[in-house]
Amino acid sequence: MCSYCGVKLPEGAIGFRDLCASCGRELHICRHCRFFKPGVFQDCTETVPDAVKEKDRMNFCEYFKADPKTVGGSQGLDASKSAKSSFDDLFRI
């Protein structure tokens, strides 16, 4: 799913210059990559030679692999909703 507008993204590889058909935002960004993990070194679980500074902007990272949670369906969204529900349940009285 597009991290900006939430529309389902087409299955398959995301090219360097691909844009979301719904909102027109760039898709080859760290937030759509399976290796993106905020908090780890350079926010990436791959050993990249050059850090990508802007995680929400198009980049030419050769390690980019589309995250299955963001591409091809809402499976990731369902999991995040479930995690949020579990978290919220901790603070209910």
PDB file as gemmi writes it, atoms N, CA and C in Angstrom:
CRYST1    1.000    1.000    1.000  90.00  90.00  90.00 P 1                      
ATOM      1  N   MET A   1       0.841  -1.178   0.000  1.00  0.00           N  
ATOM      2  CA  MET A   1       0.000   0.000   0.000  1.00  0.00           C  
ATOM      3  C   MET A   1       0.885   1.241   0.000  1.00  0.00           C  
ATOM      4  N   CYS A   2       0.449   2.223  -0.707  1.00  0.00           N  
ATOM      5  CA  CYS A   2       1.190   3.481  -0.741  1.00  0.00           C  
ATOM      6  C   CYS A   2       1.206   4.065   0.675  1.00  0.00           C  
ATOM      7  N   SER A   3       2.383   4.432   1.137  1.00  0.00           N  
ATOM      8  CA  SER A   3       2.485   4.966   2.498  1.00  0.00           C  
ATOM      9  C   SER A   3       1.909   6.373   2.612  1.00  0.00           C  
ATOM     10  N   TYR A   4       1.562   6.986   1.496  1.00  0.00           N  
ATOM     11  CA  TYR A   4       0.987   8.329   1.523  1.00  0.00           C  
ATOM     12  C   TYR A   4      -0.531   8.313   1.448  1.00  0.00           C  
ATOM     13  N   CYS A   5      -1.083   7.566   0.471  1.00  0.00           N  
ATOM     14  CA  CYS A   5      -2.540   7.610   0.265  1.00  0.00           C  
ATOM     15  C   CYS A   5      -3.240   6.304   0.618  1.00  0.00           C  
ATOM     16  N   GLY A   6      -2.487   5.216   0.834  1.00  0.00           N  
ATOM     17  CA  GLY A   6      -3.078   3.952   1.253  1.00  0.00           C  
ATOM     18  C   GLY A   6      -3.630   3.083   0.134  1.00  0.00           C  
ATOM     19  N   VAL A   7      -3.476   3.490  -1.127  1.00  0.00           N  
ATOM     20  CA  VAL A   7      -3.994   2.695  -2.240  1.00  0.00           C  
ATOM     21  C   VAL A   7      -3.094   1.476  -2.465  1.00  0.00           C  
ATOM     22  N   LYS A   8      -3.698   0.376  -2.913  1.00  0.00           N  
ATOM     23  CA  LYS A   8      -2.952  -0.844  -3.192  1.00  0.00           C  
ATOM     24  C   LYS A   8      -1.998  -0.594  -4.354  1.00  0.00           C  
ATOM     25  N   LEU A   9      -0.746  -0.995  -4.191  1.00  0.00           N  
ATOM     26  CA  LEU A   9       0.252  -0.822  -5.242  1.00  0.00           C  
ATOM     27  C   LEU A   9       0.283  -2.063  -6.125  1.00  0.00           C  
ATOM     28  N   PRO A  10       0.655  -1.909  -7.385  1.00  0.00           N  
ATOM     29  CA  PRO A  10       0.712  -3.066  -8.280  1.00  0.00           C  
ATOM     30  C   PRO A  10       1.799  -4.041  -7.847  1.00  0.00           C  
ATOM     31  N   GLU A  11       1.553  -5.323  -8.082  1.00  0.00           N  
ATOM     32  CA  GLU A  11       2.549  -6.347  -7.757  1.00  0.00           C  
ATOM     33  C   GLU A  11       3.724  -6.213  -8.715  1.00  0.00           C  
ATOM     34  N   GLY A  12       4.876  -6.677  -8.293  1.00  0.00           N  
ATOM     35  CA  GLY A  12       6.054  -6.644  -9.152  1.00  0.00           C  
ATOM     36  C   GLY A  12       7.070  -5.632  -8.670  1.00  0.00           C  
ATOM     37  N   ALA A  13       8.106  -5.496  -9.465  1.00  0.00           N  
ATOM     38  CA  ALA A  13       9.207  -4.602  -9.104  1.00  0.00           C  
ATOM     39  C   ALA A  13       8.782  -3.139  -9.200  1.00  0.00           C  
ATOM     40  N   ILE A  14       9.347  -2.351  -8.315  1.00  0.00           N  
ATOM     41  CA  ILE A  14       9.141  -0.902  -8.343  1.00  0.00           C  
ATOM     42  C   ILE A  14      10.398  -0.290  -8.942  1.00  0.00           C  
ATOM     43  N   GLY A  15      10.222   0.460 -10.023  1.00  0.00           N  
ATOM     44  CA  GLY A  15      11.354   1.104 -10.687  1.00  0.00           C  
ATOM     45  C   GLY A  15      11.771   2.383  -9.978  1.00  0.00           C  
ATOM     46  N   PHE A  16      12.958   2.859 -10.322  1.00  0.00           N  
ATOM     47  CA  PHE A  16      13.498   4.060  -9.688  1.00  0.00           C  
ATOM     48  C   PHE A  16      12.565   5.259  -9.793  1.00  0.00           C  
ATOM     49  N   ARG A  17      11.880   5.403 -10.901  1.00  0.00           N  
ATOM     50  CA  ARG A  17      11.059   6.597 -11.131  1.00  0.00           C  
ATOM     51  C   ARG A  17       9.558   6.326 -11.104  1.00  0.00           C  
ATOM     52  N   ASP A  18       9.144   5.166 -10.594  1.00  0.00           N  
ATOM     53  CA  ASP A  18       7.713   4.840 -10.541  1.00  0.00           C  
ATOM     54  C   ASP A  18       6.982   5.743  -9.556  1.00  0.00           C  
ATOM     55  N   LEU A  19       5.758   6.106  -9.932  1.00  0.00           N  
ATOM     56  CA  LEU A  19       4.917   6.968  -9.102  1.00  0.00           C  
ATOM     57  C   LEU A  19       3.621   6.247  -8.770  1.00  0.00           C  
ATOM     58  N   CYS A  20       3.011   6.599  -7.661  1.00  0.00           N  
ATOM     59  CA  CYS A  20       1.712   6.061  -7.274  1.00  0.00           C  
ATOM     60  C   CYS A  20       0.667   6.576  -8.266  1.00  0.00           C  
ATOM     61  N   ALA A  21      -0.155   5.658  -8.779  1.00  0.00           N  
ATOM     62  CA  ALA A  21      -1.185   6.044  -9.749  1.00  0.00           C  
ATOM     63  C   ALA A  21      -2.260   6.914  -9.102  1.00  0.00           C  
ATOM     64  N   SER A  22      -2.414   6.824  -7.792  1.00  0.00           N  
ATOM     65  CA  SER A  22      -3.461   7.569  -7.101  1.00  0.00           C  
ATOM     66  C   SER A  22      -3.008   8.975  -6.685  1.00  0.00           C  
ATOM     67  N   CYS A  23      -1.890   9.055  -5.971  1.00  0.00           N  
ATOM     68  CA  CYS A  23      -1.473  10.354  -5.426  1.00  0.00           C  
ATOM     69  C   CYS A  23      -0.280  10.975  -6.148  1.00  0.00           C  
ATOM     70  N   GLY A  24       0.391  10.195  -7.007  1.00  0.00           N  
ATOM     71  CA  GLY A  24       1.511  10.730  -7.771  1.00  0.00           C  
ATOM     72  C   GLY A  24       2.822  10.820  -7.011  1.00  0.00           C  
ATOM     73  N   ARG A  25       2.866  10.278  -5.808  1.00  0.00           N  
ATOM     74  CA  ARG A  25       4.109  10.332  -5.018  1.00  0.00           C  
ATOM     75  C   ARG A  25       5.085   9.249  -5.480  1.00  0.00           C  
ATOM     76  N   GLU A  26       6.352   9.442  -5.175  1.00  0.00           N  
ATOM     77  CA  GLU A  26       7.403   8.502  -5.553  1.00  0.00           C  
ATOM     78  C   GLU A  26       7.254   7.194  -4.781  1.00  0.00           C  
ATOM     79  N   LEU A  27       7.525   6.062  -5.448  1.00  0.00           N  
ATOM     80  CA  LEU A  27       7.385   4.755  -4.806  1.00  0.00           C  
ATOM     81  C   LEU A  27       8.719   4.120  -4.431  1.00  0.00           C  
ATOM     82  N   HIS A  28       9.792   4.458  -5.133  1.00  0.00           N  
ATOM     83  CA  HIS A  28      11.101   3.862  -4.843  1.00  0.00           C  
ATOM     84  C   HIS A  28      11.730   4.648  -3.697  1.00  0.00           C  
ATOM     85  N   ILE A  29      11.149   4.483  -2.511  1.00  0.00           N  
ATOM     86  CA  ILE A  29      11.587   5.203  -1.308  1.00  0.00           C  
ATOM     87  C   ILE A  29      11.865   4.193  -0.209  1.00  0.00           C  
ATOM     88  N   CYS A  30      12.626   4.588   0.766  1.00  0.00           N  
ATOM     89  CA  CYS A  30      12.971   3.691   1.867  1.00  0.00           C  
ATOM     90  C   CYS A  30      11.738   3.136   2.575  1.00  0.00           C  
ATOM     91  N   ARG A  31      10.714   3.953   2.741  1.00  0.00           N  
ATOM     92  CA  ARG A  31       9.518   3.516   3.469  1.00  0.00           C  
ATOM     93  C   ARG A  31       8.814   2.348   2.795  1.00  0.00           C  
ATOM     94  N   HIS A  32       9.047   2.121   1.510  1.00  0.00           N  
ATOM     95  CA  HIS A  32       8.429   1.005   0.798  1.00  0.00           C  
ATOM     96  C   HIS A  32       9.381  -0.180   0.649  1.00  0.00           C  
ATOM     97  N   CYS A  33      10.534  -0.126   1.277  1.00  0.00           N  
ATOM     98  CA  CYS A  33      11.552  -1.170   1.137  1.00  0.00           C  
ATOM     99  C   CYS A  33      11.497  -2.155   2.301  1.00  0.00           C  
ATOM    100  N   ARG A  34      11.702  -3.431   1.986  1.00  0.00           N  
ATOM    101  CA  ARG A  34      11.679  -4.461   3.033  1.00  0.00           C  
ATOM    102  C   ARG A  34      12.838  -4.315   4.021  1.00  0.00           C  
ATOM    103  N   PHE A  35      13.895  -3.618   3.654  1.00  0.00           N  
ATOM    104  CA  PHE A  35      15.050  -3.448   4.531  1.00  0.00           C  
ATOM    105  C   PHE A  35      14.968  -2.201   5.410  1.00  0.00           C  
ATOM    106  N   PHE A  36      13.956  -1.369   5.214  1.00  0.00           N  
ATOM    107  CA  PHE A  36      13.791  -0.146   6.005  1.00  0.00           C  
ATOM    108  C   PHE A  36      13.359  -0.510   7.420  1.00  0.00           C  
ATOM    109  N   LYS A  37      14.153  -0.060   8.390  1.00  0.00           N  
ATOM    110  CA  LYS A  37      13.825  -0.309   9.789  1.00  0.00           C  
ATOM    111  C   LYS A  37      14.324   0.878  10.605  1.00  0.00           C  
ATOM    112  N   PRO A  38      13.418   1.789  10.958  1.00  0.00           N  
ATOM    113  CA  PRO A  38      13.825   2.955  11.744  1.00  0.00           C  
ATOM    114  C   PRO A  38      14.487   2.530  13.057  1.00  0.00           C  
ATOM    115  N   GLY A  39      15.562   3.201  13.380  1.00  0.00           N  
ATOM    116  CA  GLY A  39      16.252   2.930  14.635  1.00  0.00           C  
ATOM    117  C   GLY A  39      17.539   2.147  14.473  1.00  0.00           C  
ATOM    118  N   VAL A  40      17.655   1.352  13.412  1.00  0.00           N  
ATOM    119  CA  VAL A  40      18.913   0.653  13.182  1.00  0.00           C  
ATOM    120  C   VAL A  40      19.861   1.598  12.447  1.00  0.00           C  
ATOM    121  N   PHE A  41      21.126   1.215  12.338  1.00  0.00           N  
ATOM    122  CA  PHE A  41      22.118   2.061  11.679  1.00  0.00           C  
ATOM    123  C   PHE A  41      21.647   2.442  10.283  1.00  0.00           C  
ATOM    124  N   GLN A  42      21.594   3.705   9.993  1.00  0.00           N  
ATOM    125  CA  GLN A  42      21.138   4.288   8.733  1.00  0.00           C  
ATOM    126  C   GLN A  42      19.694   3.888   8.394  1.00  0.00           C  
ATOM    127  N   ASP A  43      18.938   3.413   9.378  1.00  0.00           N  
ATOM    128  CA  ASP A  43      17.546   2.982   9.209  1.00  0.00           C  
ATOM    129  C   ASP A  43      17.401   1.885   8.162  1.00  0.00           C  
ATOM    130  N   CYS A  44      18.440   1.072   7.978  1.00  0.00           N  
ATOM    131  CA  CYS A  44      18.427   0.031   6.951  1.00  0.00           C  
ATOM    132  C   CYS A  44      19.114  -1.221   7.472  1.00  0.00           C  
ATOM    133  N   THR A  45      18.484  -2.382   7.252  1.00  0.00           N  
ATOM    134  CA  THR A  45      19.082  -3.636   7.706  1.00  0.00           C  
ATOM    135  C   THR A  45      20.102  -4.174   6.708  1.00  0.00           C  
ATOM    136  N   GLU A  46      20.218  -3.554   5.545  1.00  0.00           N  
ATOM    137  CA  GLU A  46      21.255  -3.909   4.575  1.00  0.00           C  
ATOM    138  C   GLU A  46      22.487  -3.050   4.850  1.00  0.00           C  
ATOM    139  N   THR A  47      23.635  -3.552   4.475  1.00  0.00           N  
ATOM    140  CA  THR A  47      24.868  -2.785   4.613  1.00  0.00           C  
ATOM    141  C   THR A  47      25.051  -1.960   3.348  1.00  0.00           C  
ATOM    142  N   VAL A  48      24.494  -0.771   3.366  1.00  0.00           N  
ATOM    143  CA  VAL A  48      24.559   0.096   2.184  1.00  0.00           C  
ATOM    144  C   VAL A  48      25.793   0.984   2.274  1.00  0.00           C  
ATOM    145  N   PRO A  49      26.504   1.150   1.161  1.00  0.00           N  
ATOM    146  CA  PRO A  49      27.726   1.959   1.203  1.00  0.00           C  
ATOM    147  C   PRO A  49      27.461   3.442   1.431  1.00  0.00           C  
ATOM    148  N   ASP A  50      26.365   3.942   0.888  1.00  0.00           N  
ATOM    149  CA  ASP A  50      26.033   5.360   1.034  1.00  0.00           C  
ATOM    150  C   ASP A  50      24.673   5.492   1.694  1.00  0.00           C  
ATOM    151  N   ALA A  51      24.628   6.227   2.786  1.00  0.00           N  
ATOM    152  CA  ALA A  51      23.361   6.415   3.497  1.00  0.00           C  
ATOM    153  C   ALA A  51      22.393   7.231   2.650  1.00  0.00           C  
ATOM    154  N   VAL A  52      21.129   6.830   2.675  1.00  0.00           N  
ATOM    155  CA  VAL A  52      20.076   7.605   2.020  1.00  0.00           C  
ATOM    156  C   VAL A  52      19.558   8.574   3.069  1.00  0.00           C  
ATOM    157  N   LYS A  53      19.733   9.846   2.830  1.00  0.00           N  
ATOM    158  CA  LYS A  53      19.371  10.858   3.830  1.00  0.00           C  
ATOM    159  C   LYS A  53      17.862  11.066   3.937  1.00  0.00           C  
ATOM    160  N   GLU A  54      17.188  11.188   2.806  1.00  0.00           N  
ATOM    161  CA  GLU A  54      15.751  11.463   2.809  1.00  0.00           C  
ATOM    162  C   GLU A  54      14.993  10.164   2.550  1.00  0.00           C  
ATOM    163  N   LYS A  55      14.423   9.601   3.592  1.00  0.00           N  
ATOM    164  CA  LYS A  55      13.761   8.295   3.519  1.00  0.00           C  
ATOM    165  C   LYS A  55      12.429   8.344   2.779  1.00  0.00           C  
ATOM    166  N   ASP A  56      11.866   9.534   2.594  1.00  0.00           N  
ATOM    167  CA  ASP A  56      10.578   9.683   1.915  1.00  0.00           C  
ATOM    168  C   ASP A  56      10.723  10.202   0.489  1.00  0.00           C  
ATOM    169  N   ARG A  57      11.936  10.220  -0.030  1.00  0.00           N  
ATOM    170  CA  ARG A  57      12.184  10.719  -1.391  1.00  0.00           C  
ATOM    171  C   ARG A  57      12.748   9.588  -2.245  1.00  0.00           C  
ATOM    172  N   MET A  58      12.527   9.685  -3.548  1.00  0.00           N  
ATOM    173  CA  MET A  58      13.043   8.698  -4.481  1.00  0.00           C  
ATOM    174  C   MET A  58      14.558   8.617  -4.350  1.00  0.00           C  
ATOM    175  N   ASN A  59      15.074   7.393  -4.457  1.00  0.00           N  
ATOM    176  CA  ASN A  59      16.511   7.212  -4.378  1.00  0.00           C  
ATOM    177  C   ASN A  59      16.943   6.142  -5.380  1.00  0.00           C  
ATOM    178  N   PHE A  60      18.234   6.011  -5.562  1.00  0.00           N  
ATOM    179  CA  PHE A  60      18.779   5.045  -6.510  1.00  0.00           C  
ATOM    180  C   PHE A  60      19.465   3.887  -5.794  1.00  0.00           C  
ATOM    181  N   CYS A  61      18.987   3.532  -4.624  1.00  0.00           N  
ATOM    182  CA  CYS A  61      19.576   2.443  -3.853  1.00  0.00           C  
ATOM    183  C   CYS A  61      19.404   1.119  -4.605  1.00  0.00           C  
ATOM    184  N   GLU A  62      20.510   0.447  -4.850  1.00  0.00           N  
ATOM    185  CA  GLU A  62      20.490  -0.828  -5.569  1.00  0.00           C  
ATOM    186  C   GLU A  62      19.980  -1.974  -4.696  1.00  0.00           C  
ATOM    187  N   TYR A  63      19.925  -1.780  -3.391  1.00  0.00           N  
ATOM    188  CA  TYR A  63      19.468  -2.825  -2.476  1.00  0.00           C  
ATOM    189  C   TYR A  63      17.951  -2.848  -2.324  1.00  0.00           C  
ATOM    190  N   PHE A  64      17.258  -1.869  -2.886  1.00  0.00           N  
ATOM    191  CA  PHE A  64      15.814  -1.742  -2.714  1.00  0.00           C  
ATOM    192  C   PHE A  64      15.080  -3.007  -3.145  1.00  0.00           C  
ATOM    193  N   LYS A  65      14.243  -3.513  -2.243  1.00  0.00           N  
ATOM    194  CA  LYS A  65      13.315  -4.611  -2.534  1.00  0.00           C  
ATOM    195  C   LYS A  65      11.983  -4.186  -1.950  1.00  0.00           C  
ATOM    196  N   ALA A  66      10.939  -4.229  -2.761  1.00  0.00           N  
ATOM    197  CA  ALA A  66       9.618  -3.811  -2.291  1.00  0.00           C  
ATOM    198  C   ALA A  66       9.191  -4.657  -1.101  1.00  0.00           C  
ATOM    199  N   ASP A  67       8.700  -4.000  -0.079  1.00  0.00           N  
ATOM    200  CA  ASP A  67       8.221  -4.680   1.120  1.00  0.00           C  
ATOM    201  C   ASP A  67       6.870  -5.317   0.813  1.00  0.00           C  
ATOM    202  N   PRO A  68       6.722  -6.629   1.039  1.00  0.00           N  
ATOM    203  CA  PRO A  68       5.445  -7.287   0.747  1.00  0.00           C  
ATOM    204  C   PRO A  68       4.273  -6.692   1.525  1.00  0.00           C  
ATOM    205  N   LYS A  69       4.556  -6.018   2.638  1.00  0.00           N  
ATOM    206  CA  LYS A  69       3.478  -5.390   3.414  1.00  0.00           C  
ATOM    207  C   LYS A  69       2.953  -4.133   2.735  1.00  0.00           C  
ATOM    208  N   THR A  70       3.756  -3.541   1.855  1.00  0.00           N  
ATOM    209  CA  THR A  70       3.301  -2.316   1.201  1.00  0.00           C  
ATOM    210  C   THR A  70       2.887  -2.543  -0.237  1.00  0.00           C  
ATOM    211  N   VAL A  71       3.366  -3.612  -0.855  1.00  0.00           N  
ATOM    212  CA  VAL A  71       3.063  -3.866  -2.263  1.00  0.00           C  
ATOM    213  C   VAL A  71       2.157  -5.080  -2.405  1.00  0.00           C  
ATOM    214  N   GLY A  72       1.103  -4.927  -3.157  1.00  0.00           N  
ATOM    215  CA  GLY A  72       0.263  -6.056  -3.518  1.00  0.00           C  
ATOM    216  C   GLY A  72      -0.845  -6.398  -2.554  1.00  0.00           C  
ATOM    217  N   GLY A  73      -1.168  -5.556  -1.619  1.00  0.00           N  
ATOM    218  CA  GLY A  73      -2.310  -5.874  -0.778  1.00  0.00           C  
ATOM    219  C   GLY A  73      -2.295  -5.185   0.555  1.00  0.00           C  
ATOM    220  N   SER A  74      -3.266  -5.545   1.381  1.00  0.00           N  
ATOM    221  CA  SER A  74      -3.441  -4.877   2.669  1.00  0.00           C  
ATOM    222  C   SER A  74      -3.025  -5.752   3.837  1.00  0.00           C  
ATOM    223  N   GLN A  75      -2.301  -6.830   3.575  1.00  0.00           N  
ATOM    224  CA  GLN A  75      -1.891  -7.734   4.637  1.00  0.00           C  
ATOM    225  C   GLN A  75      -1.107  -6.996   5.717  1.00  0.00           C  
ATOM    226  N   GLY A  76      -0.208  -6.127   5.322  1.00  0.00           N  
ATOM    227  CA  GLY A  76       0.570  -5.359   6.291  1.00  0.00           C  
ATOM    228  C   GLY A  76      -0.295  -4.416   7.095  1.00  0.00           C  
ATOM    229  N   LEU A  77      -1.285  -3.806   6.459  1.00  0.00           N  
ATOM    230  CA  LEU A  77      -2.186  -2.899   7.150  1.00  0.00           C  
ATOM    231  C   LEU A  77      -2.970  -3.647   8.217  1.00  0.00           C  
ATOM    232  N   ASP A  78      -3.459  -4.848   7.895  1.00  0.00           N  
ATOM    233  CA  ASP A  78      -4.195  -5.645   8.867  1.00  0.00           C  
ATOM    234  C   ASP A  78      -3.316  -5.981  10.063  1.00  0.00           C  
ATOM    235  N   ALA A  79      -2.062  -6.335   9.804  1.00  0.00           N  
ATOM    236  CA  ALA A  79      -1.143  -6.664  10.888  1.00  0.00           C  
ATOM    237  C   ALA A  79      -0.877  -5.447  11.760  1.00  0.00           C  
ATOM    238  N   SER A  80      -0.719  -4.279  11.151  1.00  0.00           N  
ATOM    239  CA  SER A  80      -0.446  -3.084  11.952  1.00  0.00           C  
ATOM    240  C   SER A  80      -1.673  -2.684  12.764  1.00  0.00           C  
ATOM    241  N   LYS A  81      -2.859  -2.875  12.211  1.00  0.00           N  
ATOM    242  CA  LYS A  81      -4.076  -2.588  12.970  1.00  0.00           C  
ATOM    243  C   LYS A  81      -4.190  -3.529  14.158  1.00  0.00           C  
ATOM    244  N   SER A  82      -3.847  -4.795  13.949  1.00  0.00           N  
ATOM    245  CA  SER A  82      -3.893  -5.773  15.028  1.00  0.00           C  
ATOM    246  C   SER A  82      -2.897  -5.403  16.129  1.00  0.00           C  
ATOM    247  N   ALA A  83      -1.702  -5.007  15.736  1.00  0.00           N  
ATOM    248  CA  ALA A  83      -0.689  -4.606  16.713  1.00  0.00           C  
ATOM    249  C   ALA A  83      -1.144  -3.368  17.475  1.00  0.00           C  
ATOM    250  N   LYS A  84      -1.737  -2.413  16.776  1.00  0.00           N  
ATOM    251  CA  LYS A  84      -2.227  -1.202  17.434  1.00  0.00           C  
ATOM    252  C   LYS A  84      -3.341  -1.541  18.408  1.00  0.00           C  
ATOM    253  N   SER A  85      -4.240  -2.437  18.023  1.00  0.00           N  
ATOM    254  CA  SER A  85      -5.328  -2.846  18.916  1.00  0.00           C  
ATOM    255  C   SER A  85      -4.775  -3.491  20.176  1.00  0.00           C  
ATOM    256  N   SER A  86      -3.782  -4.363  20.008  1.00  0.00           N  
ATOM    257  CA  SER A  86      -3.167  -5.011  21.166  1.00  0.00           C  
ATOM    258  C   SER A  86      -2.516  -3.983  22.078  1.00  0.00           C  
ATOM    259  N   PHE A  87      -1.841  -3.007  21.484  1.00  0.00           N  
ATOM    260  CA  PHE A  87      -1.203  -1.958  22.265  1.00  0.00           C  
ATOM    261  C   PHE A  87      -2.246  -1.138  23.017  1.00  0.00           C  
ATOM    262  N   ASP A  88      -3.309  -0.741  22.326  1.00  0.00           N  
ATOM    263  CA  ASP A  88      -4.372   0.046  22.959  1.00  0.00           C  
ATOM    264  C   ASP A  88      -5.035  -0.716  24.098  1.00  0.00           C  
ATOM    265  N   ASP A  89      -5.159  -2.038  23.949  1.00  0.00           N  
ATOM    266  CA  ASP A  89      -5.775  -2.863  24.991  1.00  0.00           C  
ATOM    267  C   ASP A  89      -4.978  -2.824  26.292  1.00  0.00           C  
ATOM    268  N   LEU A  90      -3.684  -2.586  26.205  1.00  0.00           N  
ATOM    269  CA  LEU A  90      -2.853  -2.518  27.408  1.00  0.00           C  
ATOM    270  C   LEU A  90      -3.268  -1.377  28.331  1.00  0.00           C  
ATOM    271  N   PHE A  91      -3.834  -0.321  27.762  1.00  0.00           N  
ATOM    272  CA  PHE A  91      -4.141   0.871  28.539  1.00  0.00           C  
ATOM    273  C   PHE A  91      -5.626   1.065  28.805  1.00  0.00           C  
ATOM    274  N   ARG A  92      -6.420   0.080  28.453  1.00  0.00           N  
ATOM    275  CA  ARG A  92      -7.860   0.155  28.735  1.00  0.00           C  
ATOM    276  C   ARG A  92      -8.122  -0.310  30.156  1.00  0.00           C  
ATOM    277  N   ILE A  93      -9.068   0.336  30.772  1.00  0.00           N  
ATOM    278  CA  ILE A  93      -9.423  -0.027  32.154  1.00  0.00           C  
ATOM    279  C   ILE A  93     -10.704  -0.818  32.151  1.00  0.00           C  
TER     280      ILE A  93                                                      
END                                                                             
